[in-house]
Tab-separated table of C-alpha atoms in Angstrom:
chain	number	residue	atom	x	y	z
A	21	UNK	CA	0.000	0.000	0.000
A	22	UNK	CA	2.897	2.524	1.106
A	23	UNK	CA	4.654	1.096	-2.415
A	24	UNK	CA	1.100	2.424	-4.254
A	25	UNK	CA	1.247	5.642	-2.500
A	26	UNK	CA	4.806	6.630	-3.382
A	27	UNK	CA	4.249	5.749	-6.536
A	28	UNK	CA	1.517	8.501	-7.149
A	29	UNK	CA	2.913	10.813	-5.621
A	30	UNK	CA	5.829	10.575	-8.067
A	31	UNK	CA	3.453	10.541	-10.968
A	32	UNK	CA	1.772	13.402	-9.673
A	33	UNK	CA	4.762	15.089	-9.028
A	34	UNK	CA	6.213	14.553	-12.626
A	35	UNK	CA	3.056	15.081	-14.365
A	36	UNK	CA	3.357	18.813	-12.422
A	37	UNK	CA	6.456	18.976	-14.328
A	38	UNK	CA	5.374	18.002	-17.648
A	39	UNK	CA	7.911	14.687	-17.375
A	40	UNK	CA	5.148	12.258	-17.515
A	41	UNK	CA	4.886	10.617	-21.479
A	42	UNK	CA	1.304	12.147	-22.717
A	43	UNK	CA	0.800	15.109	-20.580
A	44	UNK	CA	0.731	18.274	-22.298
A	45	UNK	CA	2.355	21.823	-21.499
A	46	UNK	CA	5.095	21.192	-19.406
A	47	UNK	CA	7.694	21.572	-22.139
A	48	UNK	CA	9.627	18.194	-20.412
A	49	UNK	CA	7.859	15.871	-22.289
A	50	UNK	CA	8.692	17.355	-25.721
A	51	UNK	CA	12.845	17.421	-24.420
A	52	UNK	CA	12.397	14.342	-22.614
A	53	UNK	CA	10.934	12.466	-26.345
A	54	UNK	CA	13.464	14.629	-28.296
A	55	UNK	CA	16.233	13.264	-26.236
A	56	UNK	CA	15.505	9.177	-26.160
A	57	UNK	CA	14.367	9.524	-30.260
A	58	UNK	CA	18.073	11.362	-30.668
A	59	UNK	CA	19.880	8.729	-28.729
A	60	UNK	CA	18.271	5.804	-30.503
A	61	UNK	CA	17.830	7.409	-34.114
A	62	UNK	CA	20.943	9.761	-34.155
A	63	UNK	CA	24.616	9.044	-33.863
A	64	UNK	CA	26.576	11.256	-32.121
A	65	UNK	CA	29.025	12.917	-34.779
A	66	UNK	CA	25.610	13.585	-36.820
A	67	UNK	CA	24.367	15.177	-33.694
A	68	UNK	CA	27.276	17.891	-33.091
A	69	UNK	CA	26.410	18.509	-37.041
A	70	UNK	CA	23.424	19.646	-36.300
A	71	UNK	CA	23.893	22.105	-33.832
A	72	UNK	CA	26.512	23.548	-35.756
A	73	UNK	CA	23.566	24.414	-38.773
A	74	UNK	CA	22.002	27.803	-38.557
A	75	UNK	CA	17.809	27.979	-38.683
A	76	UNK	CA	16.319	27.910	-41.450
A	77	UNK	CA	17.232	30.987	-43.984
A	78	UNK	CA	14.705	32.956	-46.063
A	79	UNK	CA	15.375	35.875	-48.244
A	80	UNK	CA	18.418	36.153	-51.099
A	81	UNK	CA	22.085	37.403	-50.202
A	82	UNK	CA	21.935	41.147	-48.810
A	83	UNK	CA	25.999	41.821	-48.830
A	84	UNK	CA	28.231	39.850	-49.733
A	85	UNK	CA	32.554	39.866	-49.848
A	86	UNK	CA	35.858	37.870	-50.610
A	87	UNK	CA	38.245	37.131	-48.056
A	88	UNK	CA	41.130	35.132	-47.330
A	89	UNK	CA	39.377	33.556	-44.198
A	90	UNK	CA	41.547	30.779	-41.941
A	91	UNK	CA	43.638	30.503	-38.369
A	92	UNK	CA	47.167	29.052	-38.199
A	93	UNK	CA	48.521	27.915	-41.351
A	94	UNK	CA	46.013	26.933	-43.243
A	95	UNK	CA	44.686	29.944	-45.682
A	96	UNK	CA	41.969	29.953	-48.545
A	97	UNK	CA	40.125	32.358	-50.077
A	98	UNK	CA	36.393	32.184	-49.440
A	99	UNK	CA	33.240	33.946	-50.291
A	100	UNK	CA	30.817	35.090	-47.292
A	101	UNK	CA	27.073	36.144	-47.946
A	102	UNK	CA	25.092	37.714	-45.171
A	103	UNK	CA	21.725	36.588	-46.302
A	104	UNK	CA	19.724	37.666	-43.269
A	105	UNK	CA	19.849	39.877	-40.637
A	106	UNK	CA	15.854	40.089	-39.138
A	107	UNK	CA	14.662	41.629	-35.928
A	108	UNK	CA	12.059	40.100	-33.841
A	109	UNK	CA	11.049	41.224	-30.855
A	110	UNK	CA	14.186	42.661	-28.879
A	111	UNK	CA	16.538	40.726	-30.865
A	112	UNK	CA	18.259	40.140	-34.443
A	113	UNK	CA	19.072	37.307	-35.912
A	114	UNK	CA	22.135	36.997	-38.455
A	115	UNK	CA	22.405	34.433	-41.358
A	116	UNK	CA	25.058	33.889	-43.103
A	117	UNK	CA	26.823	31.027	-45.726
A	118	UNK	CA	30.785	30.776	-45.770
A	119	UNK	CA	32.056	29.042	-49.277
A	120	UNK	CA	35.453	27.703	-50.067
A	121	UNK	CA	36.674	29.185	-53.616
A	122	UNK	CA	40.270	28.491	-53.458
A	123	UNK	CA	42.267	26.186	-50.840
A	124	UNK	CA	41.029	24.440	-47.699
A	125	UNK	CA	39.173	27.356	-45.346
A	126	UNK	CA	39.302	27.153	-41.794
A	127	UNK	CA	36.237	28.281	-40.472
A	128	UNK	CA	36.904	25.588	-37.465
A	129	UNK	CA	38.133	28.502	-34.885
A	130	UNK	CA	38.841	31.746	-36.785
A	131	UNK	CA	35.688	33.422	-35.897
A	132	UNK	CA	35.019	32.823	-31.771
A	133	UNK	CA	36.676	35.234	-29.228
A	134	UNK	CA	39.461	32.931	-27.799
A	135	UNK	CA	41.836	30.536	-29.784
A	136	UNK	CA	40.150	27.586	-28.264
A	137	UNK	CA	36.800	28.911	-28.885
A	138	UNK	CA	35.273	27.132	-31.861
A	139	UNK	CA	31.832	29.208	-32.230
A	140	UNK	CA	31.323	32.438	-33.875
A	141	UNK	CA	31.083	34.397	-30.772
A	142	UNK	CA	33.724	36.930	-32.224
A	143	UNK	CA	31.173	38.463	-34.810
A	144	UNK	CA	29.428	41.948	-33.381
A	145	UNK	CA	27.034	44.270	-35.093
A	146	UNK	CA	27.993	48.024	-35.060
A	147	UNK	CA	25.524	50.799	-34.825
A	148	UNK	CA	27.347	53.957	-36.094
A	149	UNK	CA	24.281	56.031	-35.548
A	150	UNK	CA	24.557	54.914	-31.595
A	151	UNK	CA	28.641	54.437	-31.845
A	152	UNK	CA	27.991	50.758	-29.873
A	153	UNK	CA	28.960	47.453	-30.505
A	154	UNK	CA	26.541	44.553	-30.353
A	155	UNK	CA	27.986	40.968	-28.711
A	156	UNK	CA	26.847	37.694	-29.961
A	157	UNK	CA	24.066	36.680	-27.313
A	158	UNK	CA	24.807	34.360	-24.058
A	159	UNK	CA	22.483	31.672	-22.589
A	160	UNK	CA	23.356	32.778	-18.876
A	161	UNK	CA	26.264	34.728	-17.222
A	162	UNK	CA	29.788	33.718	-16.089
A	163	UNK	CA	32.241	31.533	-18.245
A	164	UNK	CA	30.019	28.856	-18.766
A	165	UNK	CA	27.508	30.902	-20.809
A	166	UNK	CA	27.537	29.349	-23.953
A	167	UNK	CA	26.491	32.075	-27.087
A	168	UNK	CA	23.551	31.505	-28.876
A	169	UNK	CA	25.091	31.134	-32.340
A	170	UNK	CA	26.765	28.370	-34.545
A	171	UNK	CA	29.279	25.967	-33.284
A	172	UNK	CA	31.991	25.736	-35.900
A	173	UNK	CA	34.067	23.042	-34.458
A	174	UNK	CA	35.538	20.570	-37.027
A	175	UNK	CA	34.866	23.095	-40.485
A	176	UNK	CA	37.271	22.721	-42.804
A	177	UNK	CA	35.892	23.356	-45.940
A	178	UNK	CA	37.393	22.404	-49.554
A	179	UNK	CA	37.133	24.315	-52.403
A	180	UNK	CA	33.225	24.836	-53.298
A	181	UNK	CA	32.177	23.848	-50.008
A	182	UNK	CA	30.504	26.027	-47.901
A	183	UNK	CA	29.034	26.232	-44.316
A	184	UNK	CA	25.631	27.940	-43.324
A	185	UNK	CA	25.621	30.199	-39.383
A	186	UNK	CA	24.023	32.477	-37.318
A	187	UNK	CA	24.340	34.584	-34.318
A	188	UNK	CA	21.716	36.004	-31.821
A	189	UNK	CA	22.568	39.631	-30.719
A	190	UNK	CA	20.061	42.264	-28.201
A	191	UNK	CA	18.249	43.893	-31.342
A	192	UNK	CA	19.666	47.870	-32.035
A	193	UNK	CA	17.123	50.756	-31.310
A	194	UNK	CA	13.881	50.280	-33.635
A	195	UNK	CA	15.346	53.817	-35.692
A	196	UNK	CA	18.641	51.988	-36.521
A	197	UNK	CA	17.689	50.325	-39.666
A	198	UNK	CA	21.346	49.406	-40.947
A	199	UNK	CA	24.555	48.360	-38.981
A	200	UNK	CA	28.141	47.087	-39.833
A	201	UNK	CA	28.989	43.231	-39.205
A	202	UNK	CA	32.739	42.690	-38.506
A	203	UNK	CA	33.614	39.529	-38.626
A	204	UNK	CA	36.825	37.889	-37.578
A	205	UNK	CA	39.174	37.198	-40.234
A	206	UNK	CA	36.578	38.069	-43.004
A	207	UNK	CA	36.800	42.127	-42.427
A	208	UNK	CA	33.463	44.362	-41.905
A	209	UNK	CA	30.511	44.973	-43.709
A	210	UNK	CA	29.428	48.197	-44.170
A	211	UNK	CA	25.175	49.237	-43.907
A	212	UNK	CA	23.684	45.868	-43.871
A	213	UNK	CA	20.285	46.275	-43.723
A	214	UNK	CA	17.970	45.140	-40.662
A	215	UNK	CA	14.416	43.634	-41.891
């Protein structure tokens, strides 16, 4: 009987919590089903892929450049295209494809803020109306906030290869309707537009 009674207590406990397979609105359910389909369907290496792939992109290429792009030794020339760069809400979102013309490009850890740091944290948005600099977004404070942007960790892309990102920033005054992007390695572009 005790066995019975500690048992729904726990189910009413984790059905609180939205942990309980069928209940609706907690939010745990949908991580919880996420997680055991990824770890039966999904091998790893696939896995780190896709959090490394930006959301899904709409709109056509709004600025565009050619850049040596790479870390260390290893140097190729690539084409970047800033195909989106959307506010919504108090934030804008930046899309952008990186393509090998030339060489082997190392997008692996040219573009995060540290050597080590194989994200694109190290891109910022630059309001010259304002004369401020816009960070790539964090999930949380202190050194374990990770950014909310594209993992780049393992990119080394061959001639006509390329590699889609993005990067979450705190979205510019509503006025400011074009910024610069500076991107490590790549160089800055100048009046992007904000949609």
């Amino acid at each position: 009987m005790r066995r019975t009674i500690a048992l729904a207590v726990a189910a009413v406990a984790l059905a609180g919590c939205g942990m309980l397979p069928g209940q609706q609105g907690g939010g745990g359910e949908e991580r919880q089903s996420q997680a055991a389909s990824d770890d039966q369907a999904t091998p790893a290496p696939k896995e780190a892929q896709e959090q490394q792939t930006a959301p899904a992109q709409q709109g056509q290429v709004i600025a565009s450049r050619e850049a040596k792009v790479g870390a260390g030794d290893m140097f190729g020339k690539a084409r970047v295209e800033i195909t989106a760069l959307k506010r919504q809400g108090r934030t804008v979102s930046l899309n952008w494809t990186v393509t090998a013309t030339d060489g082997k490009v190392n997008v692996h850890n040219g573009l995060g803020t540290a050597p080590l740091d194989f994200t694109v944290s190290g891109v910022s948005l630059i309001d010259p109306v304002n004369a401020k600099r816009y960070r790539v977004a964090r999930n949380g404070t202190g050194e374990d906030a990770e950014c909310v942007c594209s993992g780049t960790q393992g990119q080394f892309l061959e001639s006509g290869e390329a590699s889609t990102l993005y990067a979450v920033f705190a979205a510019p005054p509503a006025d400011v309707t074009k910024v610069n992007v500076e991107m490590p390695t790549i160089g800055v572009f100048t009046d992007v537009p904000i949609s």
